[in-house]
Amino acid sequence: MKREVTIDSILKEELKDPEFRREFEIENNKLEIAVKIFKIREKLGWTRSKLATAMGKKVTINIE
């Protein structure tokens, strides 16, 4: 009988590695913070530019 391979099963296995788990948790925390900032900005009706200005940051645009 074939065992189904899913993202969840792969992740579960990878998280057994302490170094992988640490890096995964760091990146997951960054993502959670970014989502929270996005939701707050959206609730306020602010653009990214307005948020940057409110934070005292200059807005830069990368055109390549």
GROMACS .gro file of N, CA, C and O in nm:
model
  256
    1MET      N    1   0.084  -0.118   0.000
    1MET     CA    2   0.000   0.000   0.000
    1MET      C    3   0.089   0.125   0.000
    1MET      O    4   0.182   0.136   0.079
    2LYS      N    5   0.059   0.220  -0.090
    2LYS     CA    6   0.138   0.343  -0.099
    2LYS      C    7   0.100   0.439   0.013
    2LYS      O    8  -0.016   0.453   0.047
    3ARG      N    9   0.202   0.501   0.066
    3ARG     CA   10   0.181   0.602   0.169
    3ARG      C   11   0.173   0.738   0.100
    3ARG      O   12   0.259   0.773   0.020
    4GLU      N   13   0.069   0.814   0.130
    4GLU     CA   14   0.051   0.945   0.068
    4GLU      C   15   0.150   1.045   0.128
    4GLU      O   16   0.166   1.055   0.249
    5VAL      N   17   0.218   1.117   0.040
    5VAL     CA   18   0.312   1.220   0.083
    5VAL      C   19   0.244   1.355   0.068
    5VAL      O   20   0.196   1.390  -0.039
    6THR      N   21   0.238   1.428   0.179
    6THR     CA   22   0.176   1.560   0.178
    6THR      C   23   0.277   1.662   0.229
    6THR      O   24   0.378   1.626   0.290
    7ILE      N   25   0.246   1.787   0.206
    7ILE     CA   26   0.331   1.894   0.260
    7ILE      C   27   0.338   1.881   0.412
    7ILE      O   28   0.445   1.896   0.471
    8ASP      N   29   0.226   1.853   0.474
    8ASP     CA   30   0.223   1.840   0.620
    8ASP      C   31   0.314   1.727   0.669
    8ASP      O   32   0.384   1.743   0.769
    9SER      N   33   0.313   1.616   0.599
    9SER     CA   34   0.396   1.503   0.642
    9SER      C   35   0.545   1.534   0.622
    9SER      O   36   0.628   1.497   0.704
   10ILE      N   37   0.577   1.604   0.513
   10ILE     CA   38   0.716   1.644   0.489
   10ILE      C   39   0.761   1.742   0.596
   10ILE      O   40   0.869   1.729   0.654
   11LEU      N   41   0.676   1.843   0.623
   11LEU     CA   42   0.710   1.943   0.724
   11LEU      C   43   0.727   1.880   0.862
   11LEU      O   44   0.821   1.912   0.934
   12LYS      N   45   0.639   1.789   0.897
   12LYS     CA   46   0.647   1.720   1.025
   12LYS      C   47   0.783   1.651   1.040
   12LYS      O   48   0.846   1.657   1.146
   13GLU      N   49   0.826   1.589   0.933
   13GLU     CA   50   0.955   1.519   0.935
   13GLU      C   51   1.071   1.619   0.945
   13GLU      O   52   1.164   1.600   1.023
   14GLU      N   53   1.065   1.725   0.866
   14GLU     CA   54   1.172   1.827   0.866
   14GLU      C   55   1.184   1.897   1.000
   14GLU      O   56   1.294   1.934   1.043
   15LEU      N   57   1.071   1.918   1.068
   15LEU     CA   58   1.073   1.989   1.196
   15LEU      C   59   1.141   1.909   1.307
   15LEU      O   60   1.168   1.964   1.415
   16LYS      N   61   1.172   1.785   1.283
   16LYS     CA   62   1.247   1.705   1.380
   16LYS      C   63   1.392   1.751   1.390
   16LYS      O   64   1.458   1.728   1.491
   17ASP      N   65   1.440   1.818   1.284
   17ASP     CA   66   1.576   1.873   1.282
   17ASP      C   67   1.575   2.007   1.357
   17ASP      O   68   1.507   2.100   1.314
   18PRO      N   69   1.649   2.018   1.468
   18PRO     CA   70   1.646   2.141   1.550
   18PRO      C   71   1.684   2.268   1.472
   18PRO      O   72   1.625   2.373   1.492
   19GLU      N   73   1.782   2.258   1.385
   19GLU     CA   74   1.824   2.375   1.308
   19GLU      C   75   1.713   2.418   1.210
   19GLU      O   76   1.683   2.537   1.197
   20PHE      N   77   1.654   2.320   1.144
   20PHE     CA   78   1.544   2.350   1.052
   20PHE      C   79   1.428   2.412   1.130
   20PHE      O   80   1.369   2.513   1.089
   21ARG      N   81   1.394   2.354   1.246
   21ARG     CA   82   1.283   2.404   1.328
   21ARG      C   83   1.308   2.550   1.368
   21ARG      O   84   1.219   2.634   1.359
   22ARG      N   85   1.430   2.580   1.411
   22ARG     CA   86   1.463   2.716   1.453
   22ARG      C   87   1.445   2.814   1.338
   22ARG      O   88   1.380   2.918   1.353
   23GLU      N   89   1.499   2.782   1.222
   23GLU     CA   90   1.487   2.871   1.106
   23GLU      C   91   1.342   2.883   1.060
   23GLU      O   92   1.297   2.990   1.022
   24PHE      N   93   1.270   2.773   1.064
   24PHE     CA   94   1.128   2.773   1.026
   24PHE      C   95   1.049   2.866   1.118
   24PHE      O   96   0.968   2.946   1.073
   25GLU      N   97   1.074   2.857   1.248
   25GLU     CA   98   1.003   2.940   1.344
   25GLU      C   99   1.036   3.088   1.327
   25GLU      O  100   0.947   3.174   1.337
   26ILE      N  101   1.161   3.119   1.297
   26ILE     CA  102   1.201   3.258   1.271
   26ILE      C  103   1.124   3.313   1.151
   26ILE      O  104   1.067   3.422   1.157
   27GLU      N  105   1.124   3.239   1.042
   27GLU     CA  106   1.055   3.284   0.920
   27GLU      C  107   0.904   3.290   0.941
   27GLU      O  108   0.838   3.381   0.891
   28ASN      N  109   0.849   3.196   1.016
   28ASN     CA  110   0.706   3.197   1.044
   28ASN      C  111   0.668   3.320   1.127
   28ASN      O  112   0.565   3.383   1.102
   29ASN      N  113   0.753   3.357   1.222
   29ASN     CA  114   0.728   3.477   1.303
   29ASN      C  115   0.731   3.603   1.215
   29ASN      O  116   0.647   3.692   1.232
   30LYS      N  117   0.826   3.610   1.123
   30LYS     CA  118   0.833   3.724   1.031
   30LYS      C  119   0.706   3.734   0.948
   30LYS      O  120   0.652   3.844   0.929
   31LEU      N  121   0.658   3.621   0.901
   31LEU     CA  122   0.536   3.620   0.820
   31LEU      C  123   0.416   3.665   0.902
   31LEU      O  124   0.335   3.746   0.856
   32GLU      N  125   0.405   3.618   1.026
   32GLU     CA  126   0.294   3.659   1.112
   32GLU      C  127   0.294   3.809   1.138
   32GLU      O  128   0.189   3.874   1.135
   33ILE      N  129   0.412   3.866   1.159
   33ILE     CA  130   0.424   4.011   1.181
   33ILE      C  131   0.383   4.086   1.054
   33ILE      O  132   0.309   4.184   1.061
   34ALA      N  133   0.430   4.040   0.939
   34ALA     CA  134   0.396   4.106   0.812
   34ALA      C  135   0.245   4.104   0.788
   34ALA      O  136   0.188   4.205   0.745
   35VAL      N  137   0.182   3.993   0.817
   35VAL     CA  138   0.037   3.982   0.798
   35VAL      C  139  -0.036   4.077   0.893
   35VAL      O  140  -0.131   4.145   0.853
   36LYS      N  141   0.009   4.085   1.017
   36LYS     CA  142  -0.054   4.176   1.114
   36LYS      C  143  -0.041   4.321   1.068
   36LYS      O  144  -0.137   4.398   1.075
   37ILE      N  145   0.078   4.359   1.021
   37ILE     CA  146   0.098   4.495   0.971
   37ILE      C  147   0.008   4.522   0.852
   37ILE      O  148  -0.056   4.627   0.844
   38PHE      N  149   0.000   4.426   0.761
   38PHE     CA  150  -0.086   4.442   0.644
   38PHE      C  151  -0.232   4.463   0.686
   38PHE      O  152  -0.299   4.553   0.636
   39LYS      N  153  -0.280   4.382   0.778
   39LYS     CA  154  -0.420   4.392   0.822
   39LYS      C  155  -0.448   4.526   0.889
   39LYS      O  156  -0.554   4.587   0.866
   40ILE      N  157  -0.356   4.572   0.972
   40ILE     CA  158  -0.374   4.702   1.038
   40ILE      C  159  -0.373   4.814   0.935
   40ILE      O  160  -0.458   4.904   0.938
   41ARG      N  161  -0.279   4.808   0.842
   41ARG     CA  162  -0.270   4.909   0.737
   41ARG      C  163  -0.397   4.911   0.653
   41ARG      O  164  -0.452   5.018   0.623
   42GLU      N  165  -0.447   4.794   0.620
   42GLU     CA  166  -0.570   4.783   0.542
   42GLU      C  167  -0.689   4.840   0.620
   42GLU      O  168  -0.772   4.913   0.565
   43LYS      N  169  -0.696   4.810   0.749
   43LYS     CA  170  -0.805   4.859   0.834
   43LYS      C  171  -0.804   5.012   0.841
   43LYS      O  172  -0.909   5.076   0.843
   44LEU      N  173  -0.683   5.069   0.844
   44LEU     CA  174  -0.669   5.214   0.850
   44LEU      C  175  -0.690   5.280   0.713
   44LEU      O  176  -0.703   5.401   0.705
   45GLY      N  177  -0.687   5.199   0.608
   45GLY     CA  178  -0.700   5.253   0.473
   45GLY      C  179  -0.573   5.320   0.425
   45GLY      O  180  -0.577   5.407   0.339
   46TRP      N  181  -0.460   5.280   0.484
   46TRP     CA  182  -0.332   5.340   0.450
   46TRP      C  183  -0.264   5.265   0.337
   46TRP      O  184  -0.270   5.142   0.329
   47THR      N  185  -0.193   5.340   0.254
   47THR     CA  186  -0.107   5.280   0.153
   47THR      C  187   0.026   5.246   0.220
   47THR      O  188   0.054   5.289   0.333
   48ARG      N  189   0.109   5.172   0.149
   48ARG     CA  190   0.243   5.144   0.203
   48ARG      C  191   0.321   5.273   0.219
   48ARG      O  192   0.398   5.289   0.314
   49SER      N  193   0.299   5.366   0.127
   49SER     CA  194   0.366   5.495   0.132
   49SER      C  195   0.326   5.573   0.258
   49SER      O  196   0.410   5.630   0.327
   50LYS      N  197   0.197   5.573   0.289
   50LYS     CA  198   0.147   5.643   0.408
   50LYS      C  199   0.206   5.580   0.535
   50LYS      O  200   0.245   5.651   0.628
   51LEU      N  201   0.212   5.449   0.540
   51LEU     CA  202   0.270   5.380   0.655
   51LEU      C  203   0.417   5.418   0.670
   51LEU      O  204   0.462   5.449   0.780
   52ALA      N  205   0.490   5.417   0.560
   52ALA     CA  206   0.632   5.452   0.564
   52ALA      C  207   0.650   5.594   0.616
   52ALA      O  208   0.736   5.620   0.701
   53THR      N  209   0.569   5.685   0.568
   53THR     CA  210   0.576   5.824   0.612
   53THR      C  211   0.546   5.834   0.761
   53THR      O  212   0.616   5.904   0.835
   54ALA      N  213   0.444   5.763   0.807
   54ALA     CA  214   0.408   5.764   0.949
   54ALA      C  215   0.520   5.708   1.036
   54ALA      O  216   0.534   5.746   1.152
   55MET      N  217   0.600   5.620   0.977
   55MET     CA  218   0.713   5.560   1.050
   55MET      C  219   0.840   5.644   1.038
   55MET      O  220   0.943   5.610   1.093
   56GLY      N  221   0.829   5.755   0.962
   56GLY     CA  222   0.946   5.841   0.945
   56GLY      C  223   1.047   5.785   0.848
   56GLY      O  224   1.166   5.817   0.854
   57LYS      N  225   1.001   5.700   0.758
   57LYS     CA  226   1.089   5.638   0.658
   57LYS      C  227   1.063   5.699   0.522
   57LYS      O  228   0.953   5.742   0.491
   58LYS      N  229   1.167   5.703   0.440
   58LYS     CA  230   1.151   5.748   0.303
   58LYS      C  231   1.102   5.632   0.219
   58LYS      O  232   1.140   5.517   0.242
   59VAL      N  233   1.020   5.663   0.123
   59VAL     CA  234   0.969   5.561   0.033
   59VAL      C  235   1.061   5.554  -0.087
   59VAL      O  236   1.091   5.655  -0.150
   60THR      N  237   1.108   5.435  -0.115
   60THR     CA  238   1.194   5.416  -0.233
   60THR      C  239   1.125   5.320  -0.328
   60THR      O  240   1.059   5.225  -0.285
   61ILE      N  241   1.142   5.347  -0.454
   61ILE     CA  242   1.085   5.262  -0.557
   61ILE      C  243   1.199   5.205  -0.639
   61ILE      O  244   1.282   5.278  -0.691
   62ASN      N  245   1.202   5.073  -0.648
   62ASN     CA  246   1.304   5.007  -0.729
   62ASN      C  247   1.247   4.979  -0.868
   62ASN      O  248   1.150   4.905  -0.882
   63ILE      N  249   1.307   5.039  -0.968
   63ILE     CA  250   1.266   5.014  -1.105
   63ILE      C  251   1.382   4.947  -1.176
   63ILE      O  252   1.491   5.001  -1.184
   64GLU      N  253   1.356   4.828  -1.222
   64GLU     CA  254   1.462   4.752  -1.290
   64GLU      C  255   1.424   4.721  -1.431
   64GLU      O  256   1.317   4.703  -1.469
   0.00000   0.00000   0.00000
